Short mmCIF file of N, CA and C in Angstrom, two decimals:
data_model
loop_
_atom_site.label_atom_id
_atom_site.label_comp_id
_atom_site.label_asym_id
_atom_site.label_seq_id
_atom_site.Cartn_x
_atom_site.Cartn_y
_atom_site.Cartn_z
N UNK A 1 -40.20 34.51 -109.99
CA UNK A 1 -40.33 33.07 -110.04
C UNK A 1 -39.01 32.36 -109.74
N UNK A 2 -37.90 33.01 -110.04
CA UNK A 2 -36.61 32.38 -109.79
C UNK A 2 -36.40 32.14 -108.30
N UNK A 3 -36.82 33.09 -107.48
CA UNK A 3 -36.69 32.93 -106.04
C UNK A 3 -37.55 31.77 -105.55
N UNK A 4 -38.77 31.66 -106.06
CA UNK A 4 -39.65 30.56 -105.68
C UNK A 4 -39.04 29.22 -106.04
N UNK A 5 -38.53 29.13 -107.23
CA UNK A 5 -37.92 27.88 -107.70
C UNK A 5 -36.69 27.55 -106.86
N UNK A 6 -35.90 28.58 -106.54
CA UNK A 6 -34.70 28.39 -105.73
C UNK A 6 -35.05 27.87 -104.34
N UNK A 7 -36.13 28.38 -103.77
CA UNK A 7 -36.56 27.95 -102.44
C UNK A 7 -37.00 26.49 -102.48
N UNK A 8 -37.75 26.10 -103.48
CA UNK A 8 -38.18 24.71 -103.59
C UNK A 8 -36.98 23.80 -103.83
N UNK A 9 -36.03 24.25 -104.63
CA UNK A 9 -34.81 23.46 -104.83
C UNK A 9 -34.08 23.25 -103.50
N UNK A 10 -34.06 24.27 -102.66
CA UNK A 10 -33.45 24.15 -101.33
C UNK A 10 -34.21 23.13 -100.49
N UNK A 11 -35.54 23.20 -100.51
CA UNK A 11 -36.36 22.22 -99.79
C UNK A 11 -36.02 20.80 -100.25
N UNK A 12 -35.90 20.61 -101.55
CA UNK A 12 -35.64 19.28 -102.10
C UNK A 12 -34.29 18.76 -101.63
N UNK A 13 -33.27 19.60 -101.66
CA UNK A 13 -31.94 19.18 -101.20
C UNK A 13 -32.00 18.74 -99.74
N UNK A 14 -32.71 19.50 -98.93
CA UNK A 14 -32.82 19.16 -97.50
C UNK A 14 -33.56 17.84 -97.33
N UNK A 15 -34.68 17.69 -97.99
CA UNK A 15 -35.52 16.51 -97.80
C UNK A 15 -34.95 15.24 -98.41
N UNK A 16 -34.04 15.37 -99.36
CA UNK A 16 -33.39 14.19 -99.93
C UNK A 16 -32.12 13.80 -99.18
N UNK A 17 -31.82 14.53 -98.11
CA UNK A 17 -30.65 14.24 -97.30
C UNK A 17 -30.84 12.92 -96.54
N UNK A 18 -29.75 12.20 -96.33
CA UNK A 18 -29.80 10.89 -95.66
C UNK A 18 -30.40 10.99 -94.26
N UNK A 19 -30.15 12.07 -93.56
CA UNK A 19 -30.70 12.24 -92.21
C UNK A 19 -32.22 12.27 -92.26
N UNK A 20 -32.76 12.99 -93.23
CA UNK A 20 -34.22 13.09 -93.37
C UNK A 20 -34.79 11.74 -93.83
N UNK A 21 -34.11 11.08 -94.75
CA UNK A 21 -34.59 9.77 -95.20
C UNK A 21 -34.55 8.75 -94.06
N UNK A 22 -33.55 8.83 -93.19
CA UNK A 22 -33.53 7.97 -92.00
C UNK A 22 -34.72 8.26 -91.11
N UNK A 23 -35.02 9.55 -90.93
CA UNK A 23 -36.17 9.93 -90.12
C UNK A 23 -37.48 9.46 -90.75
N UNK A 24 -37.54 9.49 -92.08
CA UNK A 24 -38.72 9.00 -92.79
C UNK A 24 -38.91 7.51 -92.54
N UNK A 25 -37.82 6.76 -92.64
CA UNK A 25 -37.87 5.33 -92.36
C UNK A 25 -38.37 5.09 -90.93
N UNK A 26 -37.78 5.78 -89.97
CA UNK A 26 -38.18 5.64 -88.56
C UNK A 26 -39.65 5.97 -88.37
N UNK A 27 -40.09 7.08 -88.98
CA UNK A 27 -41.48 7.52 -88.84
C UNK A 27 -42.45 6.47 -89.38
N UNK A 28 -42.16 5.96 -90.56
CA UNK A 28 -43.06 4.96 -91.16
C UNK A 28 -43.11 3.69 -90.32
N UNK A 29 -41.96 3.24 -89.85
CA UNK A 29 -41.91 2.00 -89.07
C UNK A 29 -42.54 2.16 -87.69
N UNK A 30 -42.53 3.37 -87.15
CA UNK A 30 -43.17 3.62 -85.86
C UNK A 30 -44.68 3.80 -85.98
N UNK A 31 -45.14 4.27 -87.14
CA UNK A 31 -46.55 4.64 -87.28
C UNK A 31 -47.38 3.72 -88.16
N UNK A 32 -46.73 2.80 -88.86
CA UNK A 32 -47.45 1.91 -89.76
C UNK A 32 -46.98 0.46 -89.57
N UNK A 33 -47.81 -0.46 -89.95
CA UNK A 33 -47.53 -1.88 -89.81
C UNK A 33 -46.37 -2.31 -90.72
N UNK A 34 -45.38 -2.97 -90.14
CA UNK A 34 -44.21 -3.44 -90.90
C UNK A 34 -44.60 -4.38 -92.03
N UNK A 35 -45.62 -5.22 -91.80
CA UNK A 35 -46.05 -6.15 -92.84
C UNK A 35 -46.60 -5.41 -94.05
N UNK A 36 -47.31 -4.32 -93.81
CA UNK A 36 -47.82 -3.51 -94.91
C UNK A 36 -46.66 -2.84 -95.65
N UNK A 37 -45.73 -2.24 -94.92
CA UNK A 37 -44.59 -1.59 -95.54
C UNK A 37 -43.73 -2.58 -96.33
N UNK A 38 -43.70 -3.84 -95.86
CA UNK A 38 -42.90 -4.88 -96.52
C UNK A 38 -43.48 -5.26 -97.89
N UNK A 39 -44.69 -4.81 -98.19
CA UNK A 39 -45.26 -5.06 -99.52
C UNK A 39 -44.57 -4.21 -100.58
N UNK A 40 -43.81 -3.19 -100.12
CA UNK A 40 -43.14 -2.30 -101.06
C UNK A 40 -41.64 -2.13 -100.77
N UNK A 41 -41.25 -2.40 -99.53
CA UNK A 41 -39.86 -2.19 -99.13
C UNK A 41 -39.30 -3.43 -98.44
N UNK A 42 -37.98 -3.57 -98.48
CA UNK A 42 -37.32 -4.60 -97.69
C UNK A 42 -37.07 -4.01 -96.31
N UNK A 43 -37.63 -4.63 -95.29
CA UNK A 43 -37.42 -4.17 -93.92
C UNK A 43 -36.16 -4.86 -93.40
N UNK A 44 -35.16 -4.06 -93.10
CA UNK A 44 -33.89 -4.58 -92.62
C UNK A 44 -33.76 -4.33 -91.12
N UNK A 45 -32.73 -4.93 -90.51
CA UNK A 45 -32.45 -4.69 -89.09
C UNK A 45 -30.99 -4.29 -88.92
N UNK A 46 -30.77 -3.27 -88.08
CA UNK A 46 -29.41 -2.87 -87.70
C UNK A 46 -28.83 -3.93 -86.78
N UNK A 47 -27.56 -3.79 -86.44
CA UNK A 47 -26.91 -4.74 -85.54
C UNK A 47 -27.57 -4.77 -84.17
N UNK A 48 -28.24 -3.68 -83.79
CA UNK A 48 -28.94 -3.67 -82.50
C UNK A 48 -30.40 -4.14 -82.61
N UNK A 49 -30.79 -4.60 -83.82
CA UNK A 49 -32.14 -5.13 -84.01
C UNK A 49 -33.18 -4.11 -84.43
N UNK A 50 -32.78 -2.84 -84.55
CA UNK A 50 -33.71 -1.80 -84.96
C UNK A 50 -34.05 -1.94 -86.44
N UNK A 51 -35.34 -1.92 -86.74
CA UNK A 51 -35.79 -2.04 -88.13
C UNK A 51 -35.56 -0.72 -88.87
N UNK A 52 -35.27 -0.85 -90.18
CA UNK A 52 -35.14 0.33 -91.01
C UNK A 52 -35.39 -0.02 -92.48
N UNK A 53 -35.69 1.01 -93.24
CA UNK A 53 -35.82 0.92 -94.69
C UNK A 53 -34.64 1.70 -95.25
N UNK A 54 -33.93 1.11 -96.20
CA UNK A 54 -32.71 1.76 -96.70
C UNK A 54 -33.02 3.08 -97.41
N UNK A 55 -32.05 3.99 -97.32
CA UNK A 55 -32.19 5.27 -98.00
C UNK A 55 -32.30 5.09 -99.51
N UNK A 56 -31.60 4.10 -100.04
CA UNK A 56 -31.65 3.90 -101.49
C UNK A 56 -33.05 3.47 -101.94
N UNK A 57 -33.72 2.66 -101.12
CA UNK A 57 -35.10 2.26 -101.47
C UNK A 57 -36.04 3.46 -101.39
N UNK A 58 -35.86 4.29 -100.38
CA UNK A 58 -36.69 5.48 -100.24
C UNK A 58 -36.45 6.42 -101.42
N UNK A 59 -35.18 6.66 -101.75
CA UNK A 59 -34.84 7.54 -102.87
C UNK A 59 -35.41 7.03 -104.18
N UNK A 60 -35.31 5.73 -104.39
CA UNK A 60 -35.81 5.13 -105.63
C UNK A 60 -37.32 5.24 -105.75
N UNK A 61 -38.01 5.27 -104.64
CA UNK A 61 -39.48 5.28 -104.64
C UNK A 61 -40.07 6.68 -104.69
N UNK A 62 -39.27 7.70 -104.42
CA UNK A 62 -39.82 9.05 -104.27
C UNK A 62 -39.28 10.03 -105.30
N UNK A 63 -40.12 11.01 -105.61
CA UNK A 63 -39.75 12.14 -106.45
C UNK A 63 -40.26 13.40 -105.77
N UNK A 64 -39.37 14.36 -105.61
CA UNK A 64 -39.75 15.65 -105.05
C UNK A 64 -39.57 16.68 -106.15
N UNK A 65 -40.58 17.52 -106.36
CA UNK A 65 -40.50 18.49 -107.45
C UNK A 65 -41.33 19.73 -107.15
N UNK A 66 -41.03 20.79 -107.89
CA UNK A 66 -41.78 22.03 -107.80
C UNK A 66 -43.03 21.92 -108.66
N UNK A 67 -44.10 22.54 -108.24
CA UNK A 67 -45.33 22.56 -109.03
C UNK A 67 -45.40 23.88 -109.78
N UNK A 68 -45.30 23.81 -111.09
CA UNK A 68 -45.45 24.97 -111.97
C UNK A 68 -44.65 26.19 -111.53
N UNK A 69 -43.36 25.97 -111.23
CA UNK A 69 -42.46 27.07 -110.88
C UNK A 69 -42.95 27.89 -109.68
N UNK A 70 -43.60 27.24 -108.73
CA UNK A 70 -44.08 27.91 -107.52
C UNK A 70 -43.27 27.41 -106.33
N UNK A 71 -43.63 27.88 -105.15
CA UNK A 71 -43.01 27.40 -103.91
C UNK A 71 -43.69 26.13 -103.40
N UNK A 72 -44.60 25.58 -104.18
CA UNK A 72 -45.30 24.36 -103.79
C UNK A 72 -44.43 23.16 -104.13
N UNK A 73 -44.20 22.33 -103.13
CA UNK A 73 -43.40 21.13 -103.29
C UNK A 73 -44.33 19.93 -103.42
N UNK A 74 -44.17 19.17 -104.49
CA UNK A 74 -44.97 17.97 -104.71
C UNK A 74 -44.13 16.76 -104.37
N UNK A 75 -44.69 15.86 -103.57
CA UNK A 75 -44.02 14.62 -103.20
C UNK A 75 -44.80 13.49 -103.86
N UNK A 76 -44.09 12.69 -104.67
CA UNK A 76 -44.70 11.56 -105.36
C UNK A 76 -43.95 10.30 -104.97
N UNK A 77 -44.68 9.23 -104.72
CA UNK A 77 -44.05 7.94 -104.42
C UNK A 77 -44.65 6.89 -105.33
N UNK A 78 -43.78 6.05 -105.87
CA UNK A 78 -44.21 4.94 -106.71
C UNK A 78 -43.59 3.67 -106.14
N UNK A 79 -44.44 2.80 -105.63
CA UNK A 79 -43.99 1.52 -105.08
C UNK A 79 -44.87 0.40 -105.65
N UNK A 80 -44.60 -0.80 -105.21
CA UNK A 80 -45.39 -1.95 -105.66
C UNK A 80 -46.78 -1.97 -105.02
N UNK A 81 -47.03 -1.09 -104.05
CA UNK A 81 -48.30 -1.09 -103.34
C UNK A 81 -48.79 0.35 -103.22
N UNK A 82 -49.98 0.63 -103.77
CA UNK A 82 -50.50 2.00 -103.79
C UNK A 82 -50.70 2.57 -102.39
N UNK A 83 -51.16 1.74 -101.45
CA UNK A 83 -51.37 2.21 -100.08
C UNK A 83 -50.04 2.63 -99.45
N UNK A 84 -48.99 1.86 -99.69
CA UNK A 84 -47.67 2.19 -99.16
C UNK A 84 -47.16 3.48 -99.81
N UNK A 85 -47.42 3.65 -101.09
CA UNK A 85 -47.01 4.89 -101.76
C UNK A 85 -47.65 6.11 -101.09
N UNK A 86 -48.92 6.00 -100.75
CA UNK A 86 -49.60 7.10 -100.05
C UNK A 86 -49.00 7.30 -98.66
N UNK A 87 -48.66 6.23 -97.98
CA UNK A 87 -48.03 6.32 -96.66
C UNK A 87 -46.71 7.07 -96.77
N UNK A 88 -45.92 6.76 -97.79
CA UNK A 88 -44.64 7.43 -97.97
C UNK A 88 -44.85 8.93 -98.13
N UNK A 89 -45.78 9.32 -98.97
CA UNK A 89 -46.04 10.76 -99.20
C UNK A 89 -46.53 11.45 -97.94
N UNK A 90 -47.49 10.84 -97.27
CA UNK A 90 -48.02 11.45 -96.04
C UNK A 90 -46.95 11.52 -94.95
N UNK A 91 -46.11 10.50 -94.87
CA UNK A 91 -45.04 10.48 -93.87
C UNK A 91 -44.00 11.55 -94.18
N UNK A 92 -43.64 11.67 -95.45
CA UNK A 92 -42.70 12.72 -95.86
C UNK A 92 -43.25 14.08 -95.46
N UNK A 93 -44.52 14.31 -95.75
CA UNK A 93 -45.14 15.59 -95.41
C UNK A 93 -45.11 15.83 -93.90
N UNK A 94 -45.34 14.78 -93.13
CA UNK A 94 -45.36 14.92 -91.67
C UNK A 94 -44.00 15.32 -91.12
N UNK A 95 -42.94 14.72 -91.63
CA UNK A 95 -41.61 15.04 -91.08
C UNK A 95 -41.00 16.27 -91.75
N UNK A 96 -41.41 16.57 -92.98
CA UNK A 96 -40.84 17.71 -93.71
C UNK A 96 -41.08 19.02 -92.97
N UNK A 97 -42.25 19.16 -92.39
CA UNK A 97 -42.57 20.41 -91.69
C UNK A 97 -41.51 20.74 -90.65
N UNK A 98 -41.13 19.77 -89.85
CA UNK A 98 -40.14 19.98 -88.80
C UNK A 98 -38.78 20.36 -89.38
N UNK A 99 -38.31 19.59 -90.35
CA UNK A 99 -36.99 19.85 -90.93
C UNK A 99 -36.94 21.20 -91.63
N UNK A 100 -37.94 21.52 -92.41
CA UNK A 100 -37.91 22.79 -93.15
C UNK A 100 -38.03 24.00 -92.24
N UNK A 101 -38.85 23.91 -91.22
CA UNK A 101 -38.97 25.05 -90.30
C UNK A 101 -37.70 25.23 -89.47
N UNK A 102 -37.04 24.14 -89.11
CA UNK A 102 -35.81 24.24 -88.33
C UNK A 102 -34.62 24.70 -89.17
N UNK A 103 -34.48 24.15 -90.35
CA UNK A 103 -33.27 24.40 -91.14
C UNK A 103 -33.38 25.68 -91.97
N UNK A 104 -34.50 25.89 -92.62
CA UNK A 104 -34.66 27.04 -93.49
C UNK A 104 -35.35 28.20 -92.76
N UNK A 105 -35.84 27.92 -91.57
CA UNK A 105 -36.63 28.89 -90.81
C UNK A 105 -37.87 29.30 -91.61
N UNK A 106 -38.42 28.32 -92.32
CA UNK A 106 -39.60 28.54 -93.15
C UNK A 106 -40.84 28.40 -92.28
N UNK A 107 -41.25 29.47 -91.66
CA UNK A 107 -42.34 29.43 -90.70
C UNK A 107 -43.71 29.21 -91.31
N UNK A 108 -43.82 29.33 -92.62
CA UNK A 108 -45.15 29.19 -93.23
C UNK A 108 -45.32 27.90 -94.01
N UNK A 109 -44.55 26.88 -93.69
CA UNK A 109 -44.68 25.60 -94.38
C UNK A 109 -45.95 24.91 -93.92
N UNK A 110 -46.81 24.55 -94.87
CA UNK A 110 -48.08 23.90 -94.57
C UNK A 110 -48.28 22.73 -95.53
N UNK A 111 -48.98 21.71 -95.06
CA UNK A 111 -49.37 20.59 -95.92
C UNK A 111 -50.67 20.98 -96.60
N UNK A 112 -50.70 20.87 -97.93
CA UNK A 112 -51.90 21.24 -98.68
C UNK A 112 -52.95 20.14 -98.61
N UNK A 113 -52.52 18.88 -98.69
CA UNK A 113 -53.47 17.78 -98.64
C UNK A 113 -52.78 16.46 -98.46
N UNK A 114 -53.58 15.44 -98.16
CA UNK A 114 -53.05 14.10 -97.97
C UNK A 114 -52.90 13.39 -99.31
N UNK A 115 -52.06 12.37 -99.33
CA UNK A 115 -51.86 11.58 -100.54
C UNK A 115 -53.15 10.87 -100.93
N UNK A 116 -53.32 10.72 -102.22
CA UNK A 116 -54.49 10.03 -102.76
C UNK A 116 -54.03 8.70 -103.36
N UNK A 117 -54.67 7.62 -102.96
CA UNK A 117 -54.35 6.31 -103.50
C UNK A 117 -55.10 6.16 -104.82
N UNK A 118 -54.37 5.96 -105.93
CA UNK A 118 -55.05 5.83 -107.21
C UNK A 118 -55.89 4.56 -107.29
N UNK A 119 -56.94 4.61 -108.08
CA UNK A 119 -57.82 3.44 -108.20
C UNK A 119 -57.31 2.43 -109.23
N UNK A 120 -56.34 2.84 -110.04
CA UNK A 120 -55.74 1.91 -111.00
C UNK A 120 -54.23 2.04 -110.95
N UNK A 121 -53.54 1.04 -111.48
CA UNK A 121 -52.08 1.04 -111.49
C UNK A 121 -51.53 2.25 -112.25
N UNK A 122 -50.48 2.84 -111.70
CA UNK A 122 -49.81 3.92 -112.39
C UNK A 122 -48.44 3.49 -112.90
N UNK A 123 -47.98 2.35 -112.42
CA UNK A 123 -46.68 1.84 -112.85
C UNK A 123 -46.68 0.33 -112.69
N UNK A 124 -46.11 -0.43 -113.55
CA UNK A 124 -45.48 0.01 -114.78
C UNK A 124 -46.53 0.42 -115.80
N UNK A 125 -46.15 1.30 -116.68
CA UNK A 125 -47.03 1.81 -117.70
C UNK A 125 -46.94 0.90 -118.92
N UNK A 126 -47.78 -0.12 -118.97
CA UNK A 126 -47.74 -1.12 -120.03
C UNK A 126 -48.82 -0.80 -121.05
N UNK A 127 -48.42 -0.76 -122.29
CA UNK A 127 -49.40 -0.45 -123.36
C UNK A 127 -50.16 -1.67 -123.78
#
């Protein structure tokens, strides 16, 4: 189990890297409506006019973790909009395959399933 946990920890370090988070921002902005993404993120522009979502916003919205000490990586996103949270998870999964196979040479990386939009609020947890 230590090897499995170590591998997932390696995946997490790679996927939390600024280069990957930049790619995540690019992927979401290329594949989803900016107005929808703006319900959860501040859409900024570089000096050349290119739109982006800051790495700090992406980091704050996401959690990457191992599932029960296995090689399974769970991606969780919590934003102000459930649909955007699902987009973040699905987008992370889409780009993760490329980065993990290239960097770790992990040829068997597969997506288990798509993100599920909860039917009720999960945050904030108000009693």
